[in-house]
CSV table of C-alpha atoms and ligand atoms in Angstrom, one decimal:
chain,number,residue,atom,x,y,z
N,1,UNK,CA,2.1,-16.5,-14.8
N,2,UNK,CA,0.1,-14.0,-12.4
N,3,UNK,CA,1.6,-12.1,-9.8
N,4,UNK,CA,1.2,-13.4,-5.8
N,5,UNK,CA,-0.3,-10.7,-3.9
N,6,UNK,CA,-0.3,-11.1,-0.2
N,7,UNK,CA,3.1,-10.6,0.1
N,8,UNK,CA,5.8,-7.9,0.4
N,9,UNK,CA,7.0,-6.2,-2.8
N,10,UNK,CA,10.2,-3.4,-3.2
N,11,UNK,CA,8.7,-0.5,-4.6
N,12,UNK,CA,11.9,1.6,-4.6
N,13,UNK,CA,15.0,2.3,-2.5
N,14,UNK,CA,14.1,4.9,0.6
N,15,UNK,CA,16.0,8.2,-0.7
N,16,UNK,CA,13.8,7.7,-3.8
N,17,UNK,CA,10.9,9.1,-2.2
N,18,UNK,CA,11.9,12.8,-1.6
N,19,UNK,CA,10.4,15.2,1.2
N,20,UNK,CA,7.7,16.9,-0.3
N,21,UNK,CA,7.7,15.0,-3.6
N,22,UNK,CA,5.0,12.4,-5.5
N,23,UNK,CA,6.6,9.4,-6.6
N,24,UNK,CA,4.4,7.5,-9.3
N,25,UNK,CA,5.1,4.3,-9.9
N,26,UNK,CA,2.9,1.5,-11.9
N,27,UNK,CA,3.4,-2.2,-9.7
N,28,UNK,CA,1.3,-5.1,-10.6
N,29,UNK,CA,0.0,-3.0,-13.1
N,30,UNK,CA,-1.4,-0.8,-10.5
N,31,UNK,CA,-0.6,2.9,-10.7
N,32,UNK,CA,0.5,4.1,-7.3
N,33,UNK,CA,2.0,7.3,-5.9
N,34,UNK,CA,4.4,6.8,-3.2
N,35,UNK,CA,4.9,10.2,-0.6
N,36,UNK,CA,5.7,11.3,2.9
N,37,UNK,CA,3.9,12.6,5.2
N,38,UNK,CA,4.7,15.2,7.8
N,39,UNK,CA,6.2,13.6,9.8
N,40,UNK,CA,8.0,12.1,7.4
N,41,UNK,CA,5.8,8.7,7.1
N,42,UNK,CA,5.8,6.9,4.1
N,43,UNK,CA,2.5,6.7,2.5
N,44,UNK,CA,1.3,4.8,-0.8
N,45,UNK,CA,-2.7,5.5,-2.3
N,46,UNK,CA,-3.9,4.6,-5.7
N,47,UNK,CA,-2.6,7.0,-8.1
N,48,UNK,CA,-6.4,8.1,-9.7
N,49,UNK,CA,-8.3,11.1,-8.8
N,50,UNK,CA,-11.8,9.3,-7.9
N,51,UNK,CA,-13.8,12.5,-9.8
N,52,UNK,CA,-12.5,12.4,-13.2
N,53,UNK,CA,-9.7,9.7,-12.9
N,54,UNK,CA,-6.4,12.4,-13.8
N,55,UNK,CA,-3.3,10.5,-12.1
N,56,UNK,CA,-2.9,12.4,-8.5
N,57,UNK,CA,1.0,12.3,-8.8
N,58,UNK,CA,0.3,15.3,-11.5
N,59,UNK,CA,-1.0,17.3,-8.6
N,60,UNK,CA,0.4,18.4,-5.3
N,61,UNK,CA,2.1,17.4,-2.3
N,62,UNK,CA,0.7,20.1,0.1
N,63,UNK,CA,1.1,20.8,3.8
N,64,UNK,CA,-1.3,18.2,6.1
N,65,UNK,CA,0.4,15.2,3.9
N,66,UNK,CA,-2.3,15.7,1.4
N,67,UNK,CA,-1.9,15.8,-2.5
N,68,UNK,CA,-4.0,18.2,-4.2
N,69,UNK,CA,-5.5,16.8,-7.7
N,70,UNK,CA,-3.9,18.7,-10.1
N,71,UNK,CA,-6.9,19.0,-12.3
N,72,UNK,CA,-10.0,20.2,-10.1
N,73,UNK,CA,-8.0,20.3,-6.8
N,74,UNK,CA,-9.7,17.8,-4.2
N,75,UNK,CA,-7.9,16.7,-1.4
N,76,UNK,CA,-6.5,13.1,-0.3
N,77,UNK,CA,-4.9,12.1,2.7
N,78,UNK,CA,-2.3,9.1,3.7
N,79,UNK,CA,-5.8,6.7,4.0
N,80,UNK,CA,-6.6,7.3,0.3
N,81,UNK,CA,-10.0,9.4,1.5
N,82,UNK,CA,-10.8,12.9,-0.2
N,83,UNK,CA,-10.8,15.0,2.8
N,84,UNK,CA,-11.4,18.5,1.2
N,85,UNK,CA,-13.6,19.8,-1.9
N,86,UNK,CA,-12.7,23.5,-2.8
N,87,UNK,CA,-15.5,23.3,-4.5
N,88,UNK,CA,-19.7,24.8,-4.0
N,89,UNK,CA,-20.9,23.8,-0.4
N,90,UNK,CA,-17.7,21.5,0.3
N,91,UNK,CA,-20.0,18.3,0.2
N,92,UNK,CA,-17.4,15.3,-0.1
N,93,UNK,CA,-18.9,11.8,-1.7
N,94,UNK,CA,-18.1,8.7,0.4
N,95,UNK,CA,-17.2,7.6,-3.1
N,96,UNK,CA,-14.7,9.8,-3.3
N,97,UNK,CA,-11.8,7.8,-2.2
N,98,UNK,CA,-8.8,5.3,-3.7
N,99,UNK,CA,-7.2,2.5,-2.1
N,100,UNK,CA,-4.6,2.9,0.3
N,101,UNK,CA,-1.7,0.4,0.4
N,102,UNK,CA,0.3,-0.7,3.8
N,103,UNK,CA,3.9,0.4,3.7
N,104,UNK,CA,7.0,-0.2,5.4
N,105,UNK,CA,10.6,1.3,5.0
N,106,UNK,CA,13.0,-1.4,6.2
N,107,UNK,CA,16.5,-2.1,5.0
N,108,UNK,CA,16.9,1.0,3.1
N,109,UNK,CA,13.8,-0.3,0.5
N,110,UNK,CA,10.2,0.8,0.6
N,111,UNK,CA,8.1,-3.1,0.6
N,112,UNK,CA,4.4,-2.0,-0.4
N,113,UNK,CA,1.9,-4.9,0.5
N,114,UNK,CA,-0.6,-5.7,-2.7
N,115,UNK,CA,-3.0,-8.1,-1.0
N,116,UNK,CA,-6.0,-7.8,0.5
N,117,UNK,CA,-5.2,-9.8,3.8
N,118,UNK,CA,-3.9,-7.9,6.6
N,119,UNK,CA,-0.3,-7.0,5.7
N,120,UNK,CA,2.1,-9.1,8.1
N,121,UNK,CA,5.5,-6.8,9.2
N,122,UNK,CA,7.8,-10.3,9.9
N,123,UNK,CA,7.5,-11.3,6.3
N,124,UNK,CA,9.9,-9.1,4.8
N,125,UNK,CA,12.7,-11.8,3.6
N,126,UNK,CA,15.9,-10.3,5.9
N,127,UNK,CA,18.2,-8.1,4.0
N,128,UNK,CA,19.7,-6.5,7.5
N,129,UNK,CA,23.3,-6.2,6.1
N,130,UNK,CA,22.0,-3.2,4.3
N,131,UNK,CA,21.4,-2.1,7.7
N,132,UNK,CA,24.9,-3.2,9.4
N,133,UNK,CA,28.1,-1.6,9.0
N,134,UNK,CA,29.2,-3.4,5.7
N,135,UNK,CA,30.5,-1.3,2.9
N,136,UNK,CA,27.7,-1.4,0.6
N,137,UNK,CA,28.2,-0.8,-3.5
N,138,UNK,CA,25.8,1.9,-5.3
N,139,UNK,CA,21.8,1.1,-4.5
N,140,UNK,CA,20.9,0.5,-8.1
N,141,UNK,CA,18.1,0.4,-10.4
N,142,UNK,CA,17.1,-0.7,-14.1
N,143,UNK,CA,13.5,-1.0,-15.2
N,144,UNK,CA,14.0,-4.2,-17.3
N,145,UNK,CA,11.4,-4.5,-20.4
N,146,UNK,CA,10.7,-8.3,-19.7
N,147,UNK,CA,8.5,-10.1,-16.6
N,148,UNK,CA,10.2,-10.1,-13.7
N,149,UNK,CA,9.9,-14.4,-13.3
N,150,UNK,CA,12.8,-14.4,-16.3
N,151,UNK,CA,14.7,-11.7,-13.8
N,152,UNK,CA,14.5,-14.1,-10.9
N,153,UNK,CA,15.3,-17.3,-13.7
N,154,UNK,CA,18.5,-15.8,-14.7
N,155,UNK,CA,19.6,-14.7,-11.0
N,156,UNK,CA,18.8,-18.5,-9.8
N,157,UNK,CA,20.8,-20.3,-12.8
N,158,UNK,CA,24.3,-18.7,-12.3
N,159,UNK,CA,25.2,-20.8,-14.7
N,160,UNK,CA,24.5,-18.7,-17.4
N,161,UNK,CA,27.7,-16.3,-16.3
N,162,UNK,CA,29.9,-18.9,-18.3
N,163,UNK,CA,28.4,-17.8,-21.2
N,164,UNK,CA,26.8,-14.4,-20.7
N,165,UNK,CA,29.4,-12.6,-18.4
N,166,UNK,CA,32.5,-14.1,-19.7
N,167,UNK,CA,35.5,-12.5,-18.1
N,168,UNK,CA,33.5,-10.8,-15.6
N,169,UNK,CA,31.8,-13.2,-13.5
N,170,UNK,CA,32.3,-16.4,-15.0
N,171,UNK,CA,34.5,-18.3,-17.8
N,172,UNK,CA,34.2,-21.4,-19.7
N,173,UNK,CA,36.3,-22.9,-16.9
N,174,UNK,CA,33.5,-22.0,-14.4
N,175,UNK,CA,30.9,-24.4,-16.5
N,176,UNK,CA,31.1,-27.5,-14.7
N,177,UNK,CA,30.2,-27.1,-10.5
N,178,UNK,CA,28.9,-28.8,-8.0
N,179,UNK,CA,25.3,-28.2,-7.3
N,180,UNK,CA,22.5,-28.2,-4.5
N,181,UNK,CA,19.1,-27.0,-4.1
N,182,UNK,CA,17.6,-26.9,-0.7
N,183,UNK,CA,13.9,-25.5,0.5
N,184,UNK,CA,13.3,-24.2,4.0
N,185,UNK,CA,9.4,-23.2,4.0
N,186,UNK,CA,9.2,-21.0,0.8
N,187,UNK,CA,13.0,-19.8,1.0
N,188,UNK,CA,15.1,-22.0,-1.3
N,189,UNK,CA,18.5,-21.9,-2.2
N,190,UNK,CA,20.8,-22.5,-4.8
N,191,UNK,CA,24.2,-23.6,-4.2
N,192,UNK,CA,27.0,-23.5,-6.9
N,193,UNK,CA,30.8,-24.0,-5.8
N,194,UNK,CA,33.4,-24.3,-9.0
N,195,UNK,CA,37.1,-25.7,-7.6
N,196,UNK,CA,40.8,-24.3,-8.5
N,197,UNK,CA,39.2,-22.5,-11.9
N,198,UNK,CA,40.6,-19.3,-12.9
N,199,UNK,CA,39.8,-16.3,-11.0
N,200,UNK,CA,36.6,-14.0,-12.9
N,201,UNK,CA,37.1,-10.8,-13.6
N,202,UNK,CA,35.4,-9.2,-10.4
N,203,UNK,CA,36.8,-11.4,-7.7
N,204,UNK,CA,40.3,-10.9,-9.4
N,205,UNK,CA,39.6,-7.4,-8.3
N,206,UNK,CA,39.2,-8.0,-4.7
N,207,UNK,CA,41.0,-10.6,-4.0
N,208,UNK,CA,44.5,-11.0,-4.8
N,209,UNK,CA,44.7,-9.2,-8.1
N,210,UNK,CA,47.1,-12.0,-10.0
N,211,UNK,CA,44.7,-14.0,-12.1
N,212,UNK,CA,45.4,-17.1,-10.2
N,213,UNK,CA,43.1,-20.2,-9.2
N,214,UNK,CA,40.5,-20.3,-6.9
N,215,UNK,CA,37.5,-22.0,-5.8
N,216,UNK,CA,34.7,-19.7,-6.8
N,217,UNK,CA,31.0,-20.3,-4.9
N,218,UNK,CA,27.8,-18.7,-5.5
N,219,UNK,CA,25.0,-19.6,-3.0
N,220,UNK,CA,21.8,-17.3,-4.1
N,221,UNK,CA,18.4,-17.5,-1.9
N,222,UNK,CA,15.3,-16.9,-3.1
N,223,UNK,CA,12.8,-15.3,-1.1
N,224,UNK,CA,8.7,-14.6,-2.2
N,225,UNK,CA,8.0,-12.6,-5.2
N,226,UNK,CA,11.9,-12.0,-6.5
N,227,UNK,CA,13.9,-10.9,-3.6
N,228,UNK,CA,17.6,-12.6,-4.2
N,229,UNK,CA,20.2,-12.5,-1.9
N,230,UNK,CA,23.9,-14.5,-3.3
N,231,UNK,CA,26.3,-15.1,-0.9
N,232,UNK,CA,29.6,-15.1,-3.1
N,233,UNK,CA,33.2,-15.0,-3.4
N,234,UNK,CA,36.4,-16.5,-4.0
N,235,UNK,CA,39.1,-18.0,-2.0
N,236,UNK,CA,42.5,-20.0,-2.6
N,237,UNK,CA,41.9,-23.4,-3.7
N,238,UNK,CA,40.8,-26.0,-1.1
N,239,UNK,CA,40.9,-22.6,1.6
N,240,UNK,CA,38.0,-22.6,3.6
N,241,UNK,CA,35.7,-19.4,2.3
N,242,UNK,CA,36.4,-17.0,5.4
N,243,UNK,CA,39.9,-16.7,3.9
N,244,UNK,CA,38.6,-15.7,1.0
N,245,UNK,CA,36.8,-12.4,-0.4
N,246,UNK,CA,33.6,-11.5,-1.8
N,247,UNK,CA,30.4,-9.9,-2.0
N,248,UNK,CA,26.9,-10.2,-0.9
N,249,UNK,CA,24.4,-9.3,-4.1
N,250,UNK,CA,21.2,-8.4,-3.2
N,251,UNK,CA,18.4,-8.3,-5.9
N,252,UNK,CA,14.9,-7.2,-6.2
N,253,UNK,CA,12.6,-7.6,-8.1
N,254,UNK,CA,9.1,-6.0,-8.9
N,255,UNK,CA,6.7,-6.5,-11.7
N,256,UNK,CA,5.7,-3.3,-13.3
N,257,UNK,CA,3.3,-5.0,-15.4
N,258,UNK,CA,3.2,-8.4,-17.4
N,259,UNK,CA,6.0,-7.8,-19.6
N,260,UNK,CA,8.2,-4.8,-17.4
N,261,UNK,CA,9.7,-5.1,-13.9
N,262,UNK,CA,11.8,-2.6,-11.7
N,263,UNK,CA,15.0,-4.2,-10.7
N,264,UNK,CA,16.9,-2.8,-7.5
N,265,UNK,CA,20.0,-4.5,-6.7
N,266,UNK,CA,22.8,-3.5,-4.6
N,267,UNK,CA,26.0,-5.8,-3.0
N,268,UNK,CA,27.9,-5.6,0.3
N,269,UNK,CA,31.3,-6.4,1.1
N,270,UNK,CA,32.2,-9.5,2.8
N,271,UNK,CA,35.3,-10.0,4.4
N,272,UNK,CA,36.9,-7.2,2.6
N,273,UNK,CA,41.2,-7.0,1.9
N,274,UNK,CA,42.1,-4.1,2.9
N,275,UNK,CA,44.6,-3.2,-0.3
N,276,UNK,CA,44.9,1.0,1.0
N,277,UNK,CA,44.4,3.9,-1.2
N,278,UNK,CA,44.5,4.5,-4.4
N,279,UNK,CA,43.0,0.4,-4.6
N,280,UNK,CA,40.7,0.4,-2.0
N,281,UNK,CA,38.6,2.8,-3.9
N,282,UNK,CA,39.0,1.6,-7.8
N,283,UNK,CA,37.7,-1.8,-5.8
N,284,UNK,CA,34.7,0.3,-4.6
N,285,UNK,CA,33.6,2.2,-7.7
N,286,UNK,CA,34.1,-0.9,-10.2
N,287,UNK,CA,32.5,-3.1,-8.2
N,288,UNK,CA,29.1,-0.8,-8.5
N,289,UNK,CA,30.2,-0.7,-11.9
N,290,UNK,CA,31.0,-3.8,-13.7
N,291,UNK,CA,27.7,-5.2,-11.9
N,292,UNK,CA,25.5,-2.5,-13.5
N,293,UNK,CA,27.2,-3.4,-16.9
N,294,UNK,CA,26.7,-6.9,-16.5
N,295,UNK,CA,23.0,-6.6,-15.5
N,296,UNK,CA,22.4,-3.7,-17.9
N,297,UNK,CA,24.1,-5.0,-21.0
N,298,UNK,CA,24.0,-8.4,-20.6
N,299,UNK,CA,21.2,-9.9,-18.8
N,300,UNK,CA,19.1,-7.1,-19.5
N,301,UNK,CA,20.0,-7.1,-23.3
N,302,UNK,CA,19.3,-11.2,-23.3
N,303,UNK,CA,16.3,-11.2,-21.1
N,304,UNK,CA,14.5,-8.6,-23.3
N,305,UNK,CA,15.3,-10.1,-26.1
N,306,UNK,CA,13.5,-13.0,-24.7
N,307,UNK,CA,10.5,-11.3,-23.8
N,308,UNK,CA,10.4,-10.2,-26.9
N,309,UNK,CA,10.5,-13.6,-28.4
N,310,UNK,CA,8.0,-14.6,-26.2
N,311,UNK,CA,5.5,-12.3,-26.7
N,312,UNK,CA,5.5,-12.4,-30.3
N,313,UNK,CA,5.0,-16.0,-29.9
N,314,UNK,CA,0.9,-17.2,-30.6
N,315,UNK,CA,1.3,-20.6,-28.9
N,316,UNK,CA,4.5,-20.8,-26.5
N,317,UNK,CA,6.0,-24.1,-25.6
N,318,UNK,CA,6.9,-24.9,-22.7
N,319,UNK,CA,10.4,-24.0,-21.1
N,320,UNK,CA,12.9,-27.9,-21.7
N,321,UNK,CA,14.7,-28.0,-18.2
N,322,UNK,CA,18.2,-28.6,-17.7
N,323,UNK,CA,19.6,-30.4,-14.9
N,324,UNK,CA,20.5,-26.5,-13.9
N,325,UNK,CA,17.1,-25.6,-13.7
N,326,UNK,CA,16.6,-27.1,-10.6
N,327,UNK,CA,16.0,-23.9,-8.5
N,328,UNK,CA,14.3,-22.2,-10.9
N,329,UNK,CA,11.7,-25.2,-11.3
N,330,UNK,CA,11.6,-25.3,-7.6
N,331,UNK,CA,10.5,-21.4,-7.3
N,332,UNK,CA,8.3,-21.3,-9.7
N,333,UNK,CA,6.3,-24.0,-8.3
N,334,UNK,CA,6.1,-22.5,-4.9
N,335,UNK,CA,5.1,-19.2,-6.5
N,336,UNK,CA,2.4,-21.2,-8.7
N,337,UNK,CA,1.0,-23.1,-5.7
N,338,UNK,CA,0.8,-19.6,-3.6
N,339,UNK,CA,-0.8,-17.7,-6.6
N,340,UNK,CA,-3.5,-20.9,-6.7
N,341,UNK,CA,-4.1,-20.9,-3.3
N,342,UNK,CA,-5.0,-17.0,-3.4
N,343,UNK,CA,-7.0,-17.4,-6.6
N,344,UNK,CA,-9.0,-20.1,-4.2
N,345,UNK,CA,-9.4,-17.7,-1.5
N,346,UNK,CA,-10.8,-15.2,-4.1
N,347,UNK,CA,-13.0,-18.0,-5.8
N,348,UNK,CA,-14.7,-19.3,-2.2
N,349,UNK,CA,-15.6,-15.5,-1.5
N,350,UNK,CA,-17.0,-15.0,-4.8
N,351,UNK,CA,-14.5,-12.8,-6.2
N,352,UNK,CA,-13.8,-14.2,-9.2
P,1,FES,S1,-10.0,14.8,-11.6
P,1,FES,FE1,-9.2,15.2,-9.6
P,1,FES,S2,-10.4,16.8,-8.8
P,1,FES,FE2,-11.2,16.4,-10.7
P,2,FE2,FE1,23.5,-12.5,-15.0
């Protein structure tokens, strides 16, 4: 699978990209640095000196919001254009540039836009309740050695957290649940809602802390390339859900290249128990942690391990789909239909 283009992409969380700093990062196989201007502006240009190709980020970030190529010391601005040469008369080439990418920072993240069409501010997916005043886990982050489409698989078949988060998110009682998919333009959604099965590990947590039944649901939306939002909690059994307790995860993700992605992910609160101190915090901390354990050592160790399967592979048969696999059939296809469209565009300018 190639990657869509015109479309926004999470290149890291805000605070990653420090005052003063170069922030490399390779997306879509592209090697970009990420850095602020003076004023504070997010900026992203190709991360390759256009004289001798050495990657800009080893340079520096210098007053003007330029970076200074650390090897001969040219000059490039926000707009990816060399605007000084230390160098004899001082004559710049009009070669001498690299391509500048449009950024945004919105909901804590920093979206780059990889496409050549004009980069469209209203398409970020909305992910305001970073913004709002939920209690929000730990931002996160784990480059995962796999593509990013088995990322987004995993996070839109939650029934694999029977199996692969036992205890913590799921149980063999958690198996069986109703389903739904449902497409609104190129959002879709998959809806999972278990009845009156013990309580996982997590939810236990923040709910009422006894091990007792519940009805467990799981509703995760899916918006173009991999951003992930699951509405999901826990309440008594046959309660409606506002009585219950739970969490809003939030996942993005990024391909690095073919076979790597960067995967931020983070969770609010919804409709929060208060339980007072010493509780209210243990909630807080382990909720940031038992999700970084069960992406890190889990799905990452699983998802890898499939990649690695998968590339080894000289002729790969198709994936056999399970009734399950309903969203992540449905995605894919949109994303396949987008990435044809754009490889028409490209063909009917005579760029391919
Ligand atoms: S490689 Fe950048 S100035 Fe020479
Ligand atoms: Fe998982």
């Amino acid at each position: 699978m190639q990657f869509v283009r015109n479309c926004w992409y999470v290149a890291s969380w805000s605070n990653d990209v420090e005052a003063g700093k170069l922030f490399p990062r390779i997306l879509l196989n592209e090697g970009i640095v990420l850095f602020r201007d003076d004023d504070g502006r997010i900026q992203a240009i190709e991360d390759r000196c256009p004289h001798r190709h050495a990657p800009l980020h080893m340079g520096t970030l210098i007053d003007g919001g330029r970076i200074r190529c650390g090897y001969h010391g040219l000059e490039f601005d926000g707009s990816g254009h060399c605007v000084r040469n230390p160098h004899a008369s001082g004559r710049i080439s009009p070669a001498a540039k690299v391509r500048a990418y449009p950024v945004l920072e919105k909901h804590s993240l920093i979206w780059i836009w990889m496409g050549d069409k004009p980069a469209d501010p209203d398409a970020i997916p909305d992910f305001s309740l970073l913004d709002g005043s939920h209690e929000i886990s730990r931002r996160d982050y784990i480059l995962m050695r796999a593509n990013y489409a088995l990322v987004v698989d995993n996070l839109m078949d939650l029934s694999h957290a029977a199996f692969l988060h036992d205890g913590i998110l799921g149980s063999k009682e958690t198996i069986q649940a109703e389903y739904e998919v449902t497409q609104e333009g190129n959002q879709i959604t998959v809806a999972r809602q278990c009845s009156n099965v013990p309580v996982p590990g997590l939810f236990d947590l923040m709910f009422k802390r006894d091990g007792g039944h519940v009805d467990l649901w799981a509703d995760i939306r899916w918006d173009v390339p991999g951003c992930l939002m699951n509405d999901t909690g826990v309440t008594s059994p046959g309660a409606p859900r506002d009585q219950g307790t739970g969490i809003y995860g939030m996942h993005f993700l990024t391909p690095e290249t073919e076979t790597s992605c960067h995967y931020h992910f983070v969770a609010a609160r919804q409709n929060p128990i208060n339980w007072g101190e010493p509780v209210d915090s243990e909630i807080r901390t382990k909720i940031s942690d038992l999700r970084r354990f069960a992406f890190e050592f889990q799905d990452k160790a699983m998802i890898e391990a499939q990649q690695q399967l998968l590339s080894r592979s000289a002729a790969v048969p198709p994936f056999v789909l399970l009734e399950t696999d309903a969203g992540t059939a449905r995605y894919r296809r949109v994303l396949e239909s987008l990435i044809a469209a754009e490889r028409e565009a490209a063909f009917a300018q005579g760029r391919s």
